Amino acid sequence: MNIFRFLGDISHLSAIIILLLKIWKSRSCAGISGKSQLLFAIVFTTRYLDLFTNFISFYNTSMKVVYVASSYATVWMIYSKFKATYDGNHDTFRVEFLIVPTAILSFLVNHDFTPLEILWTFSIYLESVAILPQLFMVSKTGEAETITSHYLFALGIYRTLYLFNWIWRYQFEEFFDLIAIVAGLVQTVLYCDFFYLYITKVLKGKKLSLPA
Amino acid sequence: VVARSEHDEL
């Protein structure tokens, strides 16, 4: 494992923990898209089915278990525990526009036409766009809490770091997975606008707000 | 170099 991959995983884990703590400590999921979190739960579930079929390392298994468990905990907090604070009126992105095309694409473009492989491919495609309901919510309300911005930055930079990891692996291990690379590029591009706002506003101590 | 699908990443 190279440094980019490791930092990417740490950043991904930080994002998940930041979100869990934000909701738990404030007893509120205001400003958080339940739809994006639901999509991430689907992403982890469909990708990590290989927990039952394939052992890679203790690190790999424990991270997968933590990702899956925390995604379900987040969904539970939004749709059950702190349901009253969930701002469903602003969470109006139509997720079928993400799920249906990525599902179709995973049947058409995959490494292997087997159930587990198609589900893995679907999870890669879906992950690349799963943040859209959250970004849509931020653009709709025109603002995001600073802690939510930190969450989004950690989540966005994780896939960006994976891009460097893939360059590294291509160079030194002669390994590349085109499906993951293209989806990772799409995912990173979706965050570019947010990265700009994060650097120019949040890092300078201002709240993330969009011009009206 | 060939594309592989080992899925050893997260």
Short mmCIF file of C-alpha atoms in Angstrom, two decimals:
data_model
loop_
_atom_site.label_atom_id
_atom_site.label_comp_id
_atom_site.label_asym_id
_atom_site.label_seq_id
_atom_site.Cartn_x
_atom_site.Cartn_y
_atom_site.Cartn_z
CA MET A 1 0.00 0.00 0.00
CA ASN A 2 1.38 3.40 -0.95
CA ILE A 3 1.07 6.67 0.94
CA PHE A 4 -1.68 8.09 -1.33
CA ARG A 5 -3.89 5.07 -0.84
CA PHE A 6 -3.32 5.14 2.93
CA LEU A 7 -3.99 8.88 3.24
CA GLY A 8 -7.06 8.43 1.04
CA ASP A 9 -8.45 5.77 3.36
CA ILE A 10 -7.69 7.88 6.44
CA SER A 11 -9.40 10.86 4.85
CA HIS A 12 -12.43 8.70 3.94
CA LEU A 13 -12.59 7.36 7.49
CA SER A 14 -12.25 10.90 8.90
CA ALA A 15 -15.16 12.08 6.74
CA ILE A 16 -17.39 9.29 8.02
CA ILE A 17 -16.42 9.96 11.65
CA ILE A 18 -16.81 13.75 11.30
CA LEU A 19 -20.36 13.24 10.02
CA LEU A 20 -21.29 10.72 12.72
CA LEU A 21 -19.94 12.98 15.47
CA LYS A 22 -21.53 16.10 14.01
CA ILE A 23 -24.97 14.49 14.05
CA TRP A 24 -24.52 12.73 17.39
CA LYS A 25 -23.10 15.70 19.33
CA SER A 26 -25.52 18.30 17.93
CA ARG A 27 -28.42 15.81 18.09
CA SER A 28 -29.31 17.14 14.65
CA CYS A 29 -28.88 16.17 11.03
CA ALA A 30 -29.84 19.61 9.68
CA GLY A 31 -28.14 20.33 6.37
CA ILE A 32 -27.30 16.68 5.71
CA SER A 33 -28.80 14.89 2.73
CA GLY A 34 -30.35 11.62 3.88
CA LYS A 35 -30.50 10.59 0.24
CA SER A 36 -26.72 10.83 -0.21
CA GLN A 37 -26.21 8.85 3.00
CA LEU A 38 -28.67 6.21 1.81
CA LEU A 39 -26.75 5.96 -1.47
CA PHE A 40 -23.46 5.52 0.43
CA ALA A 41 -25.03 2.71 2.47
CA ILE A 42 -26.02 1.04 -0.82
CA VAL A 43 -22.51 1.67 -2.21
CA PHE A 44 -20.77 -0.01 0.74
CA THR A 45 -23.24 -2.89 0.89
CA THR A 46 -22.93 -3.79 -2.78
CA ARG A 47 -19.15 -3.32 -2.86
CA TYR A 48 -18.18 -5.20 0.27
CA LEU A 49 -20.16 -8.40 -0.34
CA ASP A 50 -16.71 -9.90 -0.93
CA LEU A 51 -16.28 -9.78 2.86
CA PHE A 52 -17.96 -13.19 2.67
CA THR A 53 -15.96 -14.57 -0.23
CA ASN A 54 -12.50 -13.07 -0.21
CA PHE A 55 -10.00 -12.22 2.54
CA ILE A 56 -7.36 -9.62 1.66
CA SER A 57 -5.98 -8.40 4.99
CA PHE A 58 -7.01 -7.57 8.52
CA TYR A 59 -6.77 -3.88 7.59
CA ASN A 60 -9.00 -4.34 4.55
CA THR A 61 -11.65 -6.33 6.41
CA SER A 62 -11.81 -4.02 9.43
CA MET A 63 -12.07 -0.87 7.29
CA LYS A 64 -14.89 -2.43 5.26
CA VAL A 65 -16.78 -3.41 8.41
CA VAL A 66 -16.35 0.09 9.87
CA TYR A 67 -17.50 1.76 6.62
CA VAL A 68 -20.59 -0.44 6.33
CA ALA A 69 -21.54 -0.16 10.01
CA SER A 70 -21.07 3.61 10.16
CA SER A 71 -23.05 4.18 6.97
CA TYR A 72 -25.98 2.28 8.48
CA ALA A 73 -25.61 4.17 11.76
CA THR A 74 -25.74 7.47 9.85
CA VAL A 75 -28.83 6.46 7.89
CA TRP A 76 -30.49 5.31 11.13
CA MET A 77 -29.74 8.65 12.82
CA ILE A 78 -31.16 10.63 9.90
CA TYR A 79 -34.29 8.60 9.22
CA SER A 80 -35.09 7.43 12.75
CA LYS A 81 -33.23 8.75 15.80
CA PHE A 82 -33.03 12.43 14.79
CA LYS A 83 -35.74 12.30 12.13
CA ALA A 84 -37.39 15.51 13.43
CA THR A 85 -34.27 17.52 12.56
CA TYR A 86 -33.93 16.10 9.04
CA ASP A 87 -34.58 18.77 6.46
CA GLY A 88 -36.42 16.62 3.90
CA ASN A 89 -37.94 19.66 2.19
CA HIS A 90 -34.53 20.64 0.88
CA ASP A 91 -33.43 17.07 0.11
CA THR A 92 -35.30 16.79 -3.14
CA PHE A 93 -32.78 15.28 -5.55
CA ARG A 94 -34.34 12.42 -7.52
CA VAL A 95 -32.08 9.48 -6.66
CA GLU A 96 -33.64 7.25 -9.32
CA PHE A 97 -31.81 9.45 -11.85
CA LEU A 98 -28.58 8.19 -10.28
CA ILE A 99 -29.47 4.60 -9.40
CA VAL A 100 -31.10 3.57 -12.69
CA PRO A 101 -28.38 4.80 -15.11
CA THR A 102 -25.52 3.49 -12.92
CA ALA A 103 -27.30 0.12 -12.61
CA ILE A 104 -27.72 -0.11 -16.39
CA LEU A 105 -24.12 0.96 -16.99
CA SER A 106 -22.80 -1.66 -14.56
CA PHE A 107 -24.48 -4.37 -16.67
CA LEU A 108 -22.98 -2.96 -19.86
CA VAL A 109 -19.45 -2.00 -18.77
CA ASN A 110 -17.83 -4.36 -16.26
CA HIS A 111 -14.79 -6.62 -15.87
CA ASP A 112 -16.81 -9.79 -15.59
CA PHE A 113 -20.47 -10.63 -16.10
CA THR A 114 -21.00 -12.25 -12.70
CA PRO A 115 -23.37 -11.11 -9.91
CA LEU A 116 -20.64 -10.01 -7.45
CA GLU A 117 -18.64 -8.24 -10.14
CA ILE A 118 -21.69 -6.40 -11.49
CA LEU A 119 -22.60 -5.29 -7.95
CA TRP A 120 -19.01 -4.12 -7.37
CA THR A 121 -19.11 -2.16 -10.64
CA PHE A 122 -22.50 -0.68 -9.73
CA SER A 123 -21.09 0.47 -6.39
CA ILE A 124 -18.13 2.16 -8.09
CA TYR A 125 -20.40 4.00 -10.53
CA LEU A 126 -22.94 4.91 -7.87
CA GLU A 127 -20.26 6.18 -5.47
CA SER A 128 -18.97 8.57 -8.10
CA VAL A 129 -22.31 10.42 -8.15
CA ALA A 130 -23.70 9.65 -4.66
CA ILE A 131 -22.71 13.05 -3.29
CA LEU A 132 -24.92 14.91 -5.79
CA PRO A 133 -28.03 15.02 -3.52
CA GLN A 134 -25.83 16.58 -0.79
CA LEU A 135 -24.25 19.13 -3.15
CA PHE A 136 -27.72 19.86 -4.56
CA MET A 137 -28.98 20.49 -1.02
CA VAL A 138 -26.11 22.87 -0.27
CA SER A 139 -26.74 24.78 -3.50
CA LYS A 140 -30.48 24.90 -2.78
CA THR A 141 -30.12 26.30 0.73
CA GLY A 142 -27.11 28.38 -0.39
CA GLU A 143 -25.02 27.47 2.64
CA ALA A 144 -23.42 24.72 4.66
CA GLU A 145 -22.30 24.53 8.26
CA THR A 146 -18.53 24.64 8.62
CA ILE A 147 -18.43 21.11 10.03
CA THR A 148 -20.43 19.90 7.01
CA SER A 149 -17.88 21.60 4.76
CA HIS A 150 -15.05 19.75 6.54
CA TYR A 151 -16.97 16.51 6.00
CA LEU A 152 -17.40 17.23 2.29
CA PHE A 153 -13.76 18.19 1.88
CA ALA A 154 -12.47 15.00 3.57
CA LEU A 155 -14.86 12.92 1.46
CA GLY A 156 -13.85 14.64 -1.77
CA ILE A 157 -10.10 14.56 -1.18
CA TYR A 158 -10.25 10.81 -0.49
CA ARG A 159 -10.98 9.92 -4.11
CA THR A 160 -8.55 12.58 -5.32
CA LEU A 161 -5.81 10.85 -3.30
CA TYR A 162 -6.88 7.54 -4.83
CA LEU A 163 -6.19 9.03 -8.28
CA PHE A 164 -2.55 9.52 -7.23
CA ASN A 165 -2.58 6.00 -5.80
CA TRP A 166 -3.67 4.66 -9.21
CA ILE A 167 -0.94 6.60 -11.01
CA TRP A 168 1.53 5.10 -8.52
CA ARG A 169 0.21 1.56 -9.02
CA TYR A 170 0.25 1.92 -12.78
CA GLN A 171 3.87 3.10 -12.60
CA PHE A 172 5.29 0.68 -10.03
CA GLU A 173 2.95 -2.31 -9.91
CA GLU A 174 1.77 -2.36 -13.50
CA PHE A 175 -1.75 -2.38 -12.15
CA PHE A 176 -4.70 -0.38 -13.30
CA ASP A 177 -8.44 -0.74 -13.10
CA LEU A 178 -10.00 1.47 -15.74
CA ILE A 179 -13.51 1.30 -14.25
CA ALA A 180 -12.30 2.61 -10.89
CA ILE A 181 -10.06 5.23 -12.52
CA VAL A 182 -12.73 6.75 -14.80
CA ALA A 183 -15.33 6.74 -12.01
CA GLY A 184 -12.77 8.25 -9.62
CA LEU A 185 -12.07 11.03 -12.11
CA VAL A 186 -15.78 11.78 -12.45
CA GLN A 187 -16.17 11.75 -8.67
CA THR A 188 -13.26 14.16 -8.20
CA VAL A 189 -14.49 16.53 -10.89
CA LEU A 190 -17.88 16.80 -9.15
CA TYR A 191 -16.12 18.18 -6.08
CA CYS A 192 -14.02 20.81 -7.90
CA ASP A 193 -16.49 23.64 -7.42
CA PHE A 194 -16.83 22.76 -3.76
CA PHE A 195 -13.01 22.52 -3.31
CA TYR A 196 -12.72 26.06 -4.68
CA LEU A 197 -15.31 27.39 -2.24
CA TYR A 198 -13.75 25.45 0.65
CA ILE A 199 -10.29 26.87 0.03
CA THR A 200 -11.40 30.44 -0.65
CA LYS A 201 -13.99 30.64 2.14
CA VAL A 202 -13.95 27.95 4.83
CA LEU A 203 -10.16 27.84 5.24
CA LYS A 204 -10.24 31.61 5.70
CA GLY A 205 -12.65 31.25 8.59
CA LYS A 206 -15.79 32.14 6.72
CA LYS A 207 -18.93 30.05 6.53
CA LEU A 208 -19.60 28.39 3.22
CA SER A 209 -22.33 30.42 1.58
CA LEU A 210 -23.19 30.76 -2.06
CA PRO A 211 -24.02 34.01 -3.81
CA ALA A 212 -27.79 34.41 -4.14
CA VAL B 1 0.22 -3.79 -18.43
CA VAL B 2 -3.26 -5.24 -18.32
CA ALA B 3 -6.41 -4.10 -16.57
CA ARG B 4 -7.25 -6.32 -13.65
CA SER B 5 -10.09 -6.53 -11.20
CA GLU B 6 -8.62 -7.69 -7.92
CA HIS B 7 -10.53 -5.26 -5.74
CA ASP B 8 -7.93 -5.05 -3.02
CA GLU B 9 -8.83 -1.39 -2.48
CA LEU B 10 -11.64 0.11 -0.46
#
